[in-house]
Amino acid sequence: GGTESLMKQIRKHFRYRQWRSDIFTKDNYICVFCGKRGYEIQADHYPKTFSFILKEYKIKNLEDALKCEELWSINNGRTLCIKCHIKTDTWGKNII
């Protein structure tokens, strides 16, 4: 149970995979920090983090998440390579 399980459920859902794909397309598969193209890239919720959105909208289950438009907005996402993502405040382990 808990938020971790909810995050995993969301990340496994088709809509999350579609959001990631849309972010990569928007940024042309290029890390917005270092300019690397297509190499170990990740979609990052930014400027509002994934966990912040879950808290702000009091998302408790997958159904709530699917209804939350901000969670799926390409205006709240960016493409980062893993090396750049780890250095950010939005990297999962840095926001706890």
GROMACS .gro file of N, CA, C and O in nm:
model
  384
    1GLY      N    1   0.081  -0.119   0.000
    1GLY     CA    2   0.000   0.000   0.000
    1GLY      C    3   0.085   0.124   0.000
    1GLY      O    4   0.204   0.121  -0.021
    2GLY      N    5   0.022   0.238   0.020
    2GLY     CA    6   0.093   0.363   0.033
    2GLY      C    7   0.126   0.428  -0.100
    2GLY      O    8   0.091   0.380  -0.205
    3THR      N    9   0.195   0.541  -0.089
    3THR     CA   10   0.227   0.622  -0.206
    3THR      C   11   0.321   0.550  -0.302
    3THR      O   12   0.305   0.561  -0.422
    4GLU      N   13   0.416   0.475  -0.250
    4GLU     CA   14   0.510   0.407  -0.340
    4GLU      C   15   0.438   0.312  -0.434
    4GLU      O   16   0.463   0.311  -0.553
    5SER      N   17   0.345   0.235  -0.381
    5SER     CA   18   0.268   0.144  -0.466
    5SER      C   19   0.184   0.221  -0.567
    5SER      O   20   0.172   0.179  -0.682
    6LEU      N   21   0.127   0.333  -0.525
    6LEU     CA   22   0.050   0.415  -0.617
    6LEU      C   23   0.138   0.469  -0.728
    6LEU      O   24   0.101   0.465  -0.846
    7MET      N   25   0.258   0.516  -0.694
    7MET     CA   26   0.350   0.565  -0.797
    7MET      C   27   0.384   0.456  -0.897
    7MET      O   28   0.388   0.480  -1.017
    8LYS      N   29   0.405   0.336  -0.848
    8LYS     CA   30   0.435   0.224  -0.937
    8LYS      C   31   0.316   0.193  -1.027
    8LYS      O   32   0.334   0.167  -1.147
    9GLN      N   33   0.195   0.196  -0.972
    9GLN     CA   34   0.075   0.172  -1.053
    9GLN      C   35   0.064   0.276  -1.165
    9GLN      O   36   0.034   0.242  -1.279
   10ILE      N   37   0.087   0.401  -1.130
   10ILE     CA   38   0.077   0.508  -1.229
   10ILE      C   39   0.183   0.491  -1.337
   10ILE      O   40   0.155   0.501  -1.456
   11ARG      N   41   0.305   0.464  -1.297
   11ARG     CA   42   0.415   0.451  -1.393
   11ARG      C   43   0.399   0.331  -1.485
   11ARG      O   44   0.455   0.329  -1.594
   12LYS      N   45   0.324   0.232  -1.444
   12LYS     CA   46   0.299   0.115  -1.529
   12LYS      C   47   0.182   0.136  -1.625
   12LYS      O   48   0.163   0.060  -1.719
   13HIS      N   49   0.103   0.239  -1.599
   13HIS     CA   50  -0.018   0.262  -1.678
   13HIS      C   51   0.017   0.317  -1.817
   13HIS      O   52   0.114   0.390  -1.834
   14PHE      N   53  -0.067   0.283  -1.913
   14PHE     CA   54  -0.047   0.330  -2.051
   14PHE      C   55  -0.039   0.482  -2.058
   14PHE      O   56   0.043   0.537  -2.132
   15ARG      N   57  -0.122   0.550  -1.981
   15ARG     CA   58  -0.125   0.697  -1.989
   15ARG      C   59   0.009   0.758  -1.948
   15ARG      O   60   0.052   0.858  -2.003
   16TYR      N   61   0.076   0.697  -1.850
   16TYR     CA   62   0.209   0.744  -1.810
   16TYR      C   63   0.309   0.720  -1.922
   16TYR      O   64   0.390   0.808  -1.953
   17ARG      N   65   0.305   0.604  -1.984
   17ARG     CA   66   0.397   0.575  -2.095
   17ARG      C   67   0.371   0.672  -2.210
   17ARG      O   68   0.465   0.718  -2.276
   18GLN      N   69   0.245   0.706  -2.232
   18GLN     CA   70   0.212   0.803  -2.337
   18GLN      C   71   0.265   0.941  -2.301
   18GLN      O   72   0.319   1.012  -2.386
   19TRP      N   73   0.252   0.981  -2.175
   19TRP     CA   74   0.304   1.110  -2.129
   19TRP      C   75   0.454   1.117  -2.153
   19TRP      O   76   0.505   1.215  -2.205
   20ARG      N   77   0.527   1.011  -2.116
   20ARG     CA   78   0.673   1.006  -2.138
   20ARG      C   79   0.705   1.023  -2.285
   20ARG      O   80   0.792   1.102  -2.322
   21SER      N   81   0.635   0.950  -2.368
   21SER     CA   82   0.658   0.959  -2.512
   21SER      C   83   0.633   1.100  -2.563
   21SER      O   84   0.708   1.153  -2.645
   22ASP      N   85   0.527   1.163  -2.514
   22ASP     CA   86   0.494   1.300  -2.554
   22ASP      C   87   0.603   1.399  -2.510
   22ASP      O   88   0.635   1.493  -2.583
   23ILE      N   89   0.658   1.379  -2.391
   23ILE     CA   90   0.766   1.465  -2.342
   23ILE      C   91   0.889   1.449  -2.431
   23ILE      O   92   0.951   1.547  -2.473
   24PHE      N   93   0.925   1.325  -2.461
   24PHE     CA   94   1.042   1.301  -2.547
   24PHE      C   95   1.022   1.364  -2.685
   24PHE      O   96   1.113   1.426  -2.739
   25THR      N   97   0.903   1.350  -2.740
   25THR     CA   98   0.874   1.409  -2.870
   25THR      C   99   0.884   1.561  -2.863
   25THR      O  100   0.945   1.625  -2.950
   26LYS      N  101   0.826   1.620  -2.759
   26LYS     CA  102   0.829   1.766  -2.742
   26LYS      C  103   0.973   1.818  -2.740
   26LYS      O  104   1.005   1.920  -2.800
   27ASP      N  105   1.061   1.745  -2.670
   27ASP     CA  106   1.200   1.788  -2.655
   27ASP      C  107   1.293   1.727  -2.760
   27ASP      O  108   1.416   1.739  -2.749
   28ASN      N  109   1.234   1.662  -2.860
   28ASN     CA  110   1.310   1.602  -2.969
   28ASN      C  111   1.412   1.498  -2.920
   28ASN      O  112   1.522   1.489  -2.973
   29TYR      N  113   1.378   1.428  -2.813
   29TYR     CA  114   1.463   1.323  -2.755
   29TYR      C  115   1.600   1.375  -2.713
   29TYR      O  116   1.698   1.303  -2.714
   30ILE      N  117   1.605   1.502  -2.672
   30ILE     CA  118   1.730   1.567  -2.633
   30ILE      C  119   1.721   1.613  -2.488
   30ILE      O  120   1.624   1.677  -2.448
   31CYS      N  121   1.825   1.583  -2.410
   31CYS     CA  122   1.832   1.631  -2.272
   31CYS      C  123   1.833   1.783  -2.274
   31CYS      O  124   1.916   1.845  -2.341
   32VAL      N  125   1.741   1.845  -2.201
   32VAL     CA  126   1.730   1.991  -2.203
   32VAL      C  127   1.845   2.058  -2.129
   32VAL      O  128   1.863   2.179  -2.141
   33PHE      N  129   1.926   1.982  -2.055
   33PHE     CA  130   2.041   2.040  -1.984
   33PHE      C  131   2.169   2.028  -2.067
   33PHE      O  132   2.235   2.128  -2.091
   34CYS      N  133   2.206   1.907  -2.108
   34CYS     CA  134   2.337   1.888  -2.171
   34CYS      C  135   2.330   1.869  -2.322
   34CYS      O  136   2.433   1.874  -2.389
   35GLY      N  137   2.211   1.847  -2.376
   35GLY     CA  138   2.196   1.834  -2.520
   35GLY      C  139   2.219   1.694  -2.576
   35GLY      O  140   2.214   1.676  -2.697
   36LYS      N  141   2.244   1.594  -2.489
   36LYS     CA  142   2.259   1.457  -2.539
   36LYS      C  143   2.126   1.413  -2.598
   36LYS      O  144   2.021   1.439  -2.544
   37ARG      N  145   2.137   1.341  -2.710
   37ARG     CA  146   2.018   1.298  -2.780
   37ARG      C  147   1.995   1.149  -2.761
   37ARG      O  148   2.081   1.069  -2.793
   38GLY      N  149   1.879   1.116  -2.707
   38GLY     CA  150   1.830   0.979  -2.705
   38GLY      C  151   1.906   0.879  -2.620
   38GLY      O  152   1.870   0.763  -2.617
   39TYR      N  153   2.011   0.919  -2.552
   39TYR     CA  154   2.091   0.825  -2.476
   39TYR      C  155   2.049   0.824  -2.330
   39TYR      O  156   2.067   0.924  -2.260
   40GLU      N  157   1.991   0.715  -2.285
   40GLU     CA  158   1.947   0.700  -2.147
   40GLU      C  159   1.869   0.823  -2.097
   40GLU      O  160   1.903   0.884  -1.997
   41ILE      N  161   1.766   0.858  -2.171
   41ILE     CA  162   1.685   0.974  -2.134
   41ILE      C  163   1.569   0.933  -2.046
   41ILE      O  164   1.524   0.818  -2.048
   42GLN      N  165   1.523   1.030  -1.968
   42GLN     CA  166   1.409   1.009  -1.879
   42GLN      C  167   1.319   1.131  -1.888
   42GLN      O  168   1.365   1.242  -1.913
   43ALA      N  169   1.190   1.108  -1.867
   43ALA     CA  170   1.094   1.217  -1.859
   43ALA      C  171   1.082   1.258  -1.712
   43ALA      O  172   1.063   1.173  -1.625
   44ASP      N  173   1.094   1.386  -1.687
   44ASP     CA  174   1.093   1.440  -1.551
   44ASP      C  175   0.975   1.535  -1.537
   44ASP      O  176   0.958   1.625  -1.620
   45HIS      N  177   0.892   1.514  -1.435
   45HIS     CA  178   0.785   1.610  -1.406
   45HIS      C  179   0.852   1.738  -1.354
   45HIS      O  180   0.923   1.734  -1.253
   46TYR      N  181   0.830   1.848  -1.424
   46TYR     CA  182   0.890   1.977  -1.388
   46TYR      C  183   0.810   2.088  -1.453
   46TYR      O  184   0.773   2.074  -1.569
   47PRO      N  185   0.780   2.196  -1.388
   47PRO     CA  186   0.835   2.241  -1.260
   47PRO      C  187   0.772   2.176  -1.137
   47PRO      O  188   0.830   2.179  -1.029
   48LYS      N  189   0.653   2.118  -1.149
   48LYS     CA  190   0.595   2.050  -1.033
   48LYS      C  191   0.633   1.902  -1.039
   48LYS      O  192   0.612   1.836  -1.141
   49THR      N  193   0.686   1.852  -0.929
   49THR     CA  194   0.729   1.712  -0.926
   49THR      C  195   0.609   1.618  -0.920
   49THR      O  196   0.499   1.657  -0.879
   50PHE      N  197   0.636   1.496  -0.959
   50PHE     CA  198   0.537   1.389  -0.955
   50PHE      C  199   0.476   1.379  -0.815
   50PHE      O  200   0.354   1.382  -0.799
   51SER      N  201   0.561   1.371  -0.713
   51SER     CA  202   0.510   1.354  -0.576
   51SER      C  203   0.436   1.479  -0.528
   51SER      O  204   0.337   1.467  -0.456
   52PHE      N  205   0.480   1.598  -0.570
   52PHE     CA  206   0.411   1.721  -0.530
   52PHE      C  207   0.269   1.723  -0.587
   52PHE      O  208   0.174   1.759  -0.518
   53ILE      N  209   0.255   1.681  -0.712
   53ILE     CA  210   0.123   1.679  -0.775
   53ILE      C  211   0.032   1.580  -0.702
   53ILE      O  212  -0.085   1.610  -0.676
   54LEU      N  213   0.086   1.464  -0.666
   54LEU     CA  214   0.005   1.366  -0.592
   54LEU      C  215  -0.045   1.425  -0.461
   54LEU      O  216  -0.161   1.406  -0.423
   55LYS      N  217   0.043   1.498  -0.392
   55LYS     CA  218   0.004   1.559  -0.265
   55LYS      C  219  -0.092   1.676  -0.285
   55LYS      O  220  -0.192   1.688  -0.215
   56GLU      N  221  -0.060   1.764  -0.380
   56GLU     CA  222  -0.142   1.883  -0.404
   56GLU      C  223  -0.287   1.848  -0.438
   56GLU      O  224  -0.380   1.911  -0.389
   57TYR      N  225  -0.306   1.747  -0.520
   57TYR     CA  226  -0.440   1.708  -0.562
   57TYR      C  227  -0.499   1.595  -0.477
   57TYR      O  228  -0.605   1.543  -0.511
   58LYS      N  229  -0.427   1.560  -0.370
   58LYS     CA  230  -0.473   1.455  -0.278
   58LYS      C  231  -0.509   1.327  -0.353
   58LYS      O  232  -0.615   1.266  -0.330
   59ILE      N  233  -0.421   1.287  -0.442
   59ILE     CA  234  -0.443   1.167  -0.523
   59ILE      C  235  -0.414   1.045  -0.436
   59ILE      O  236  -0.304   1.027  -0.386
   60LYS      N  237  -0.514   0.961  -0.421
   60LYS     CA  238  -0.505   0.845  -0.333
   60LYS      C  239  -0.506   0.712  -0.409
   60LYS      O  240  -0.474   0.608  -0.353
   61ASN      N  241  -0.548   0.716  -0.537
   61ASN     CA  242  -0.557   0.591  -0.613
   61ASN      C  243  -0.539   0.621  -0.762
   61ASN      O  244  -0.533   0.736  -0.803
   62LEU      N  245  -0.529   0.515  -0.840
   62LEU     CA  246  -0.506   0.529  -0.983
   62LEU      C  247  -0.619   0.607  -1.051
   62LEU      O  248  -0.593   0.690  -1.139
   63GLU      N  249  -0.741   0.585  -1.008
   63GLU     CA  250  -0.855   0.657  -1.067
   63GLU      C  251  -0.840   0.809  -1.048
   63GLU      O  252  -0.861   0.886  -1.141
   64ASP      N  253  -0.801   0.851  -0.927
   64ASP     CA  254  -0.776   0.994  -0.902
   64ASP      C  255  -0.664   1.046  -0.994
   64ASP      O  256  -0.674   1.156  -1.049
   65ALA      N  257  -0.560   0.968  -1.008
   65ALA     CA  258  -0.445   1.009  -1.091
   65ALA      C  259  -0.486   1.028  -1.236
   65ALA      O  260  -0.447   1.125  -1.301
   66LEU      N  261  -0.566   0.937  -1.287
   66LEU     CA  262  -0.608   0.944  -1.427
   66LEU      C  263  -0.694   1.067  -1.454
   66LEU      O  264  -0.695   1.118  -1.566
   67LYS      N  265  -0.763   1.118  -1.351
   67LYS     CA  266  -0.847   1.237  -1.366
   67LYS      C  267  -0.768   1.367  -1.354
   67LYS      O  268  -0.820   1.473  -1.389
   68CYS      N  269  -0.646   1.362  -1.304
   68CYS     CA  270  -0.567   1.482  -1.276
   68CYS      C  271  -0.493   1.528  -1.402
   68CYS      O  272  -0.390   1.473  -1.439
   69GLU      N  273  -0.546   1.630  -1.465
   69GLU     CA  274  -0.488   1.679  -1.592
   69GLU      C  275  -0.343   1.728  -1.577
   69GLU      O  276  -0.261   1.709  -1.667
   70GLU      N  277  -0.311   1.790  -1.463
   70GLU     CA  278  -0.175   1.843  -1.446
   70GLU      C  279  -0.070   1.732  -1.446
   70GLU      O  280   0.042   1.751  -1.493
   71LEU      N  281  -0.106   1.616  -1.397
   71LEU     CA  282  -0.013   1.504  -1.395
   71LEU      C  283   0.027   1.462  -1.537
   71LEU      O  284   0.137   1.414  -1.559
   72TRP      N  285  -0.061   1.485  -1.633
   72TRP     CA  286  -0.040   1.440  -1.770
   72TRP      C  287  -0.006   1.553  -1.866
   72TRP      O  288   0.005   1.530  -1.987
   73SER      N  289   0.012   1.672  -1.816
   73SER     CA  290   0.040   1.787  -1.902
   73SER      C  291   0.184   1.785  -1.953
   73SER      O  292   0.278   1.772  -1.874
   74ILE      N  293   0.200   1.800  -2.084
   74ILE     CA  294   0.337   1.806  -2.138
   74ILE      C  295   0.403   1.939  -2.103
   74ILE      O  296   0.524   1.953  -2.118
   75ASN      N  297   0.325   2.034  -2.054
   75ASN     CA  298   0.383   2.160  -2.008
   75ASN      C  299   0.448   2.144  -1.871
   75ASN      O  300   0.513   2.236  -1.822
   76ASN      N  301   0.429   2.029  -1.809
   76ASN     CA  302   0.491   2.000  -1.679
   76ASN      C  303   0.583   1.878  -1.694
   76ASN      O  304   0.572   1.781  -1.622
   77GLY      N  305   0.670   1.887  -1.791
   77GLY     CA  306   0.763   1.777  -1.812
   77GLY      C  307   0.881   1.822  -1.896
   77GLY      O  308   0.872   1.918  -1.973
   78ARG      N  309   0.992   1.751  -1.878
   78ARG     CA  310   1.113   1.780  -1.955
   78ARG      C  311   1.191   1.651  -1.973
   78ARG      O  312   1.177   1.556  -1.895
   79THR      N  313   1.273   1.648  -2.076
   79THR     CA  314   1.357   1.533  -2.105
   79THR      C  315   1.496   1.558  -2.046
   79THR      O  316   1.556   1.663  -2.070
   80LEU      N  317   1.544   1.460  -1.968
   80LEU     CA  318   1.678   1.469  -1.910
   80LEU      C  319   1.750   1.337  -1.930
   80LEU      O  320   1.687   1.230  -1.924
   81CYS      N  321   1.881   1.343  -1.953
   81CYS     CA  322   1.958   1.219  -1.950
   81CYS      C  323   1.974   1.181  -1.803
   81CYS      O  324   1.954   1.264  -1.713
   82ILE      N  325   2.007   1.057  -1.778
   82ILE     CA  326   2.015   1.010  -1.639
   82ILE      C  327   2.117   1.090  -1.559
   82ILE      O  328   2.091   1.129  -1.445
   83LYS      N  329   2.234   1.119  -1.618
   83LYS     CA  330   2.338   1.193  -1.546
   83LYS      C  331   2.288   1.331  -1.502
   83LYS      O  332   2.314   1.374  -1.390
   84CYS      N  333   2.218   1.399  -1.588
   84CYS     CA  334   2.164   1.532  -1.553
   84CYS      C  335   2.048   1.519  -1.455
   84CYS      O  336   2.035   1.600  -1.362
   85HIS      N  337   1.963   1.419  -1.473
   85HIS     CA  338   1.847   1.402  -1.386
   85HIS      C  339   1.891   1.378  -1.241
   85HIS      O  340   1.834   1.435  -1.148
   86ILE      N  341   1.993   1.296  -1.222
   86ILE     CA  342   2.042   1.266  -1.087
   86ILE      C  343   2.087   1.392  -1.013
   86ILE      O  344   2.073   1.402  -0.892
   87LYS      N  345   2.132   1.492  -1.087
   87LYS     CA  346   2.183   1.616  -1.026
   87LYS      C  347   2.073   1.714  -0.987
   87LYS      O  348   2.099   1.814  -0.921
   88THR      N  349   1.949   1.685  -1.026
   88THR     CA  350   1.840   1.780  -1.001
   88THR      C  351   1.773   1.758  -0.866
   88THR      O  352   1.785   1.651  -0.807
   89ASP      N  353   1.701   1.861  -0.823
   89ASP     CA  354   1.620   1.850  -0.701
   89ASP      C  355   1.499   1.761  -0.723
   89ASP      O  356   1.435   1.717  -0.629
   90THR      N  357   1.464   1.736  -0.851
   90THR     CA  358   1.345   1.656  -0.881
   90THR      C  359   1.377   1.508  -0.893
   90THR      O  360   1.287   1.427  -0.912
   91TRP      N  361   1.504   1.470  -0.884
   91TRP     CA  362   1.540   1.327  -0.886
   91TRP      C  363   1.476   1.263  -0.764
   91TRP      O  364   1.488   1.314  -0.651
   92GLY      N  365   1.407   1.152  -0.781
   92GLY     CA  366   1.326   1.088  -0.677
   92GLY      C  367   1.384   1.086  -0.538
   92GLY      O  368   1.318   1.120  -0.442
   93LYS      N  369   1.509   1.048  -0.526
   93LYS     CA  370   1.567   1.033  -0.394
   93LYS      C  371   1.604   1.169  -0.331
   93LYS      O  372   1.626   1.178  -0.212
   94ASN      N  373   1.611   1.274  -0.409
   94ASN     CA  374   1.647   1.405  -0.358
   94ASN      C  375   1.529   1.482  -0.299
   94ASN      O  376   1.549   1.581  -0.230
   95ILE      N  377   1.406   1.439  -0.328
   95ILE     CA  378   1.290   1.516  -0.283
   95ILE      C  379   1.232   1.466  -0.152
   95ILE      O  380   1.139   1.523  -0.100
   96ILE      N  381   1.287   1.360  -0.098
   96ILE     CA  382   1.234   1.302   0.027
   96ILE      C  383   1.296   1.372   0.147
   96ILE      O  384   1.405   1.413   0.149
   0.00000   0.00000   0.00000
